[in-house]
XYZ file of C-alpha atoms in Angstrom:
297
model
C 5.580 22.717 11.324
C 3.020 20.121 11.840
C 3.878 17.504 9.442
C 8.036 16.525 7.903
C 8.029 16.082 4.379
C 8.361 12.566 3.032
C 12.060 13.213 1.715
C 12.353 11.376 -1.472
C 8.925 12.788 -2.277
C 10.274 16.430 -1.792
C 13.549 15.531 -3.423
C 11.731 14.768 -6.672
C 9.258 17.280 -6.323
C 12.289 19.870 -6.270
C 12.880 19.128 -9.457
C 9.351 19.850 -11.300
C 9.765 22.893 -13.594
C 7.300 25.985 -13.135
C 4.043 24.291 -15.554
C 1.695 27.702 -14.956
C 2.596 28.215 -11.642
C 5.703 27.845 -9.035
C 8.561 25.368 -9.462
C 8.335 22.367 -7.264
C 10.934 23.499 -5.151
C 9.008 26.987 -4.791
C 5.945 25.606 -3.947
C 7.749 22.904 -1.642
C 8.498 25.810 1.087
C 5.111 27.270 1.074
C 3.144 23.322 1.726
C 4.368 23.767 5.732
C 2.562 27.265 6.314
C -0.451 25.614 3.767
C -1.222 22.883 6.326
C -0.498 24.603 9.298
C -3.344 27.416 8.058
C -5.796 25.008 6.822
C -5.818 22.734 10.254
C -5.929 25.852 11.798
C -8.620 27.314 9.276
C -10.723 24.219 9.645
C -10.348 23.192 13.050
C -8.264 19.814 12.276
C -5.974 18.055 14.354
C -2.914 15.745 12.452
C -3.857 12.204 12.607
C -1.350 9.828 11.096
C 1.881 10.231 8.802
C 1.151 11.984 5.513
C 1.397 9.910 2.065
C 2.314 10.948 -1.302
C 1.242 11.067 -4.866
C 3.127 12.452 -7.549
C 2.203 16.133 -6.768
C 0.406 16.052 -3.644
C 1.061 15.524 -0.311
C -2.031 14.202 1.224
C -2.339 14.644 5.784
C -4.521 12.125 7.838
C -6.662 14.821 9.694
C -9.626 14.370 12.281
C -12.006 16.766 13.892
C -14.295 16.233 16.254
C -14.170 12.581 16.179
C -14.453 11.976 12.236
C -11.576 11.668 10.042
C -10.408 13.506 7.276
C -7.603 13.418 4.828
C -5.818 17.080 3.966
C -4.708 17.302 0.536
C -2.170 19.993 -0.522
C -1.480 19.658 -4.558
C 1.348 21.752 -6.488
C -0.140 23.965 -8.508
C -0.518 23.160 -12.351
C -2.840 22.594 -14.821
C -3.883 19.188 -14.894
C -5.030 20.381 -10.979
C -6.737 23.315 -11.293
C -10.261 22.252 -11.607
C -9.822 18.986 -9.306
C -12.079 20.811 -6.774
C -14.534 21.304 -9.250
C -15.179 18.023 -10.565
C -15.059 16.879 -6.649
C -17.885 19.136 -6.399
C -19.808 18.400 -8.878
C -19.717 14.651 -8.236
C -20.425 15.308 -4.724
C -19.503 11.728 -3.024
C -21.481 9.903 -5.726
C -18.595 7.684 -7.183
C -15.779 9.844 -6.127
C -13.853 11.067 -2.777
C -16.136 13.309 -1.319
C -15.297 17.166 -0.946
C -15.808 18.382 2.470
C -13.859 21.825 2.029
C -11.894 23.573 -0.249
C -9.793 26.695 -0.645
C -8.886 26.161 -4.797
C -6.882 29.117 -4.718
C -4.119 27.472 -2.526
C -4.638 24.158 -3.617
C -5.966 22.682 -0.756
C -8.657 20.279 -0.375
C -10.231 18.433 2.754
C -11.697 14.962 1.956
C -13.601 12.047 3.150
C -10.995 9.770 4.698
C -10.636 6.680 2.436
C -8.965 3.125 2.972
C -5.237 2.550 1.623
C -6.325 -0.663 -0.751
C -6.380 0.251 -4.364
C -7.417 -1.913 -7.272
C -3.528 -2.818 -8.233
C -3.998 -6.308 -6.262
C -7.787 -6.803 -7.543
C -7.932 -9.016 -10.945
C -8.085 -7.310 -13.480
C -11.471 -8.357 -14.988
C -13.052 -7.315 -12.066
C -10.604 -3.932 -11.635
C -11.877 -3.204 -15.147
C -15.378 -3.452 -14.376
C -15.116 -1.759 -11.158
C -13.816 1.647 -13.071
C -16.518 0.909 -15.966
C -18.871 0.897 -13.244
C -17.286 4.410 -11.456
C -17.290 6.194 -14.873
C -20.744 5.423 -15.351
C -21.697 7.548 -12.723
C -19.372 10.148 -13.127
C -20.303 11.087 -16.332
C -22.475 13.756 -15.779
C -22.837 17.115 -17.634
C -19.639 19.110 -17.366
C -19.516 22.634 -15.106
C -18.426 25.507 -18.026
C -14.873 25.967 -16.647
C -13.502 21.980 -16.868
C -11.664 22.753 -20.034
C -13.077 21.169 -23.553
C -11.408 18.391 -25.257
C -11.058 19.720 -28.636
C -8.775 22.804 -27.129
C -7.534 20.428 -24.875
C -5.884 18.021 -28.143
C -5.163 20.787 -30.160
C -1.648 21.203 -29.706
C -0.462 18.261 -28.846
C -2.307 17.014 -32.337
C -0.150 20.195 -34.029
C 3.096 18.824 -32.203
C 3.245 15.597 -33.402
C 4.311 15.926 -37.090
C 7.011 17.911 -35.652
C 8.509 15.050 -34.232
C 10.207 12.655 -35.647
C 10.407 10.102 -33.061
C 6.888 9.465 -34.078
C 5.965 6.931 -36.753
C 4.731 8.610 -39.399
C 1.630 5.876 -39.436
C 0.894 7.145 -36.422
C 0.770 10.642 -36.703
C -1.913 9.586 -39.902
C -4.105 7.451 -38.486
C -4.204 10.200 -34.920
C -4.732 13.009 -37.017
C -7.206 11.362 -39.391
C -9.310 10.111 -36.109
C -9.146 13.482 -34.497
C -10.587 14.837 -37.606
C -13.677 11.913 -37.573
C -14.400 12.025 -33.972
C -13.800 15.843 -33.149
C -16.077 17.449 -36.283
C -19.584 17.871 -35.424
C -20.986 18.187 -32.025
C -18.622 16.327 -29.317
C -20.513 15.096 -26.098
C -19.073 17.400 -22.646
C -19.535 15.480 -20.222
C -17.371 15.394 -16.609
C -14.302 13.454 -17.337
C -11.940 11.943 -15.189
C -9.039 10.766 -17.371
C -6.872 9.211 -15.184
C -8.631 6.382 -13.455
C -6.359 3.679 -13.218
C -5.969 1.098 -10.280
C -4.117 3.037 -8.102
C -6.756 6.072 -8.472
C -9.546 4.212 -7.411
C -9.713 3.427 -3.224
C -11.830 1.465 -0.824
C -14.492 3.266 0.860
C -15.135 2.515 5.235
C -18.559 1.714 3.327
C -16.833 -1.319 1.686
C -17.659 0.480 -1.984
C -14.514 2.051 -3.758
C -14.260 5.726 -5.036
C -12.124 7.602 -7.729
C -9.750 9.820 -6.449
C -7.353 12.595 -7.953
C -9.153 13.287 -11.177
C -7.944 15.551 -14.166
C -10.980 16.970 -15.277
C -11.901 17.428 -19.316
C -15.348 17.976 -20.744
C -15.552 15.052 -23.678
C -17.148 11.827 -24.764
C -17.163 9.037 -22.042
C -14.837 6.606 -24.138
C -11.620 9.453 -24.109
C -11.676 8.094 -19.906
C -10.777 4.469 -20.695
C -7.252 4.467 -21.863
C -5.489 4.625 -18.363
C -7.021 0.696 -17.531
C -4.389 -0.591 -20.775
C -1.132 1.854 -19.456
C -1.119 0.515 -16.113
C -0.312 -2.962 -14.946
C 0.667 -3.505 -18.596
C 2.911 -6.676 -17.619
C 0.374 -8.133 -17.314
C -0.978 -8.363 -20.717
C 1.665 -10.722 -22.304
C 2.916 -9.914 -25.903
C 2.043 -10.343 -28.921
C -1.405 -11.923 -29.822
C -1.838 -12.190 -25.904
C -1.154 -8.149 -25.518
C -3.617 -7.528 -28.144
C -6.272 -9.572 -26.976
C -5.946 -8.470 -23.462
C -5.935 -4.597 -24.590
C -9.562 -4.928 -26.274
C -10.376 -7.062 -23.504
C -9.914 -4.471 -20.993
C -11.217 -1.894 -22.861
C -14.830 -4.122 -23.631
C -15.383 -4.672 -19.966
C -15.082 -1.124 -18.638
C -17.211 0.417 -21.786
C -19.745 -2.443 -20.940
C -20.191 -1.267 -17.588
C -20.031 2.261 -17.955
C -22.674 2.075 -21.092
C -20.245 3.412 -23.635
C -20.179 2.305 -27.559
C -17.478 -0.562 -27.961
C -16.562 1.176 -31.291
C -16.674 4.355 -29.589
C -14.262 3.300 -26.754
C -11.967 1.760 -29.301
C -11.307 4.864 -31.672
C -11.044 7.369 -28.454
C -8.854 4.881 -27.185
C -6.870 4.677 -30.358
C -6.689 8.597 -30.670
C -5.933 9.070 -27.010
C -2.956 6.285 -27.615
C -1.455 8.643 -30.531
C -1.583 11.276 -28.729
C 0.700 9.342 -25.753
C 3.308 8.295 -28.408
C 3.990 11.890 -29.001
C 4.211 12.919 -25.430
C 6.406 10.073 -24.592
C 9.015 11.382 -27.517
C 8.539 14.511 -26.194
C 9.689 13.427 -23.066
C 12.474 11.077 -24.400
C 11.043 7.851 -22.640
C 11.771 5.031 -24.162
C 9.845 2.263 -22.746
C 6.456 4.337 -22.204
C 7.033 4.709 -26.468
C 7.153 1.287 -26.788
C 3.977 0.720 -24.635
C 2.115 3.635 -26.435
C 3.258 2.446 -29.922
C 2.281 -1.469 -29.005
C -1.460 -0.127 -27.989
C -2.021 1.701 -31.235
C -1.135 -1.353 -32.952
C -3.453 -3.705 -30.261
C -6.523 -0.478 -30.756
C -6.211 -0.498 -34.917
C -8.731 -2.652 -36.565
């Protein structure tokens, strides 16, 4: 074996149920053999100790001088077309794709720096990821899956559930009505490009990494900048403010409509009250509840 699995990574990857694919703790004995056949598939040579992301375990590789990173991802939806959209964006505002084998989840990337945006302030973090989605928003390859199909049934789950305030089930299902009749922009996106998901470039630029690839309008991408490093934001009139504020900045610099940004935003909020019932997590309800609130008029 050529790399040891972080353990407390592995321990809670164990416990992932089968989401189209294996189990975490299946696909847990199979990621040894996976990076010992893709160093020895692509000639690469271990370089450093491997770091984690919440399904991925991601190997410091070189060859030939230049360095690499290995990424081996557990198989499941959210994943399947990460290649794809890597592809397709080709370095230009994401990690670039060097090699691929999709069918064993395996990528090989550009080596990027550890700093994230988590320690940059959050004006400018904002803008930075405005700035990214700008030019990642490019037509979307036929196979990225559509947003409309994509909502569906998480928009039929949620008057199912009662955890969910019944205002908010309205005003979701009223603005998935508006914004989804007609014909919906498909463009490449993201939509999960938070701090930690953007990284510095050895070119001193930063990139997105790990997307989760939908074809949809630009403003469904800018949620993730108000459910991470929400402390921040204060309460109240202050948590409010700073919502819209966030959301202004990064649809300024990625071009998007400000009223378009807030009512995906809004929508895209709904729809993360009912997964956090769903999922019986308290404070993430509270968040997702306080940001339809902060989105609403």
């Amino acid at each position: 074996m050529s790399v040891e699995l972080p353990p407390d990574w592995a321990a809670r990857v164990s416990r992932y149920p089968a989401d189209g694919g294996p189990t975490g703790a299946d696909w847990l004995r199979t990621v040894p053999r996976l990076v010992d056949e893709a160093l020895a598939r692509w000639g690469l040579l271990v370089d450093g100790s491997p770091r984690t992301g919440w399904t991925a375990l991601v190997v410091p590789v070189r060859r030939a001088g230049q360095h690499f990173a290995l990424k081996v991802v557990w198989p499941h939806p959210e994943a399947a077309h990460e290649a794809l959209a890597l592809r397709t964006w080709d370095g230009r505002g994401a990690v670039r794709l060097v090699a691929a084998l999709p069918s064993d989840g395996l990528l090989l990337l550009e080596r990027l720096e550890a700093e994230d945006l988590t320690e940059v302030w959050a004006d400018e973090a904002c803008e930075v990821v405005g700035g990214l989605l700008a030019g990642l928003h490019v037509p979307a390859p036929p196979p990225v899956p559509r947003i409309g199909p994509y909502l569906e049934p998480h928009l039929e789950r949620m008057p199912q559930r009662a955890g969910v305030p019944r205002r908010v089930t309205t005003r979701t299902l009223g603005l998935a009505r508006e914004l989804l009749s007609g014909d919906v922009p498909e463009l490449l996106l993201h939509t999960d490009l938070h701090y930690e998901n953007v990284l510095r470039a050895p070119d001193g630029g930063w990139r997105a990494i790990d997307p989760k690839p939908l074809a949809g309008p630009p403003a469904f991408d800018l949620l993730p900048l108000v459910t991470n490093r929400v402390d921040e934001m204060g309460t109240g009139a202050s948590f409010r403010w700073s919502v819209r504020h966030r959301i202004t900045l990064a649809a300024e610099a990625a071009g998007i409509d400000l009223d378009e940004a807030m009512a995906w935003s809004l929508l895209r909020a709904g729809i993360e009250v009912s997964w956090a019932v769903g999922l019986d997590e308290p404070g993430q309800l509270t968040t997702a509840v306080a940001l339809t609130k902060a989105l609403d008029g």
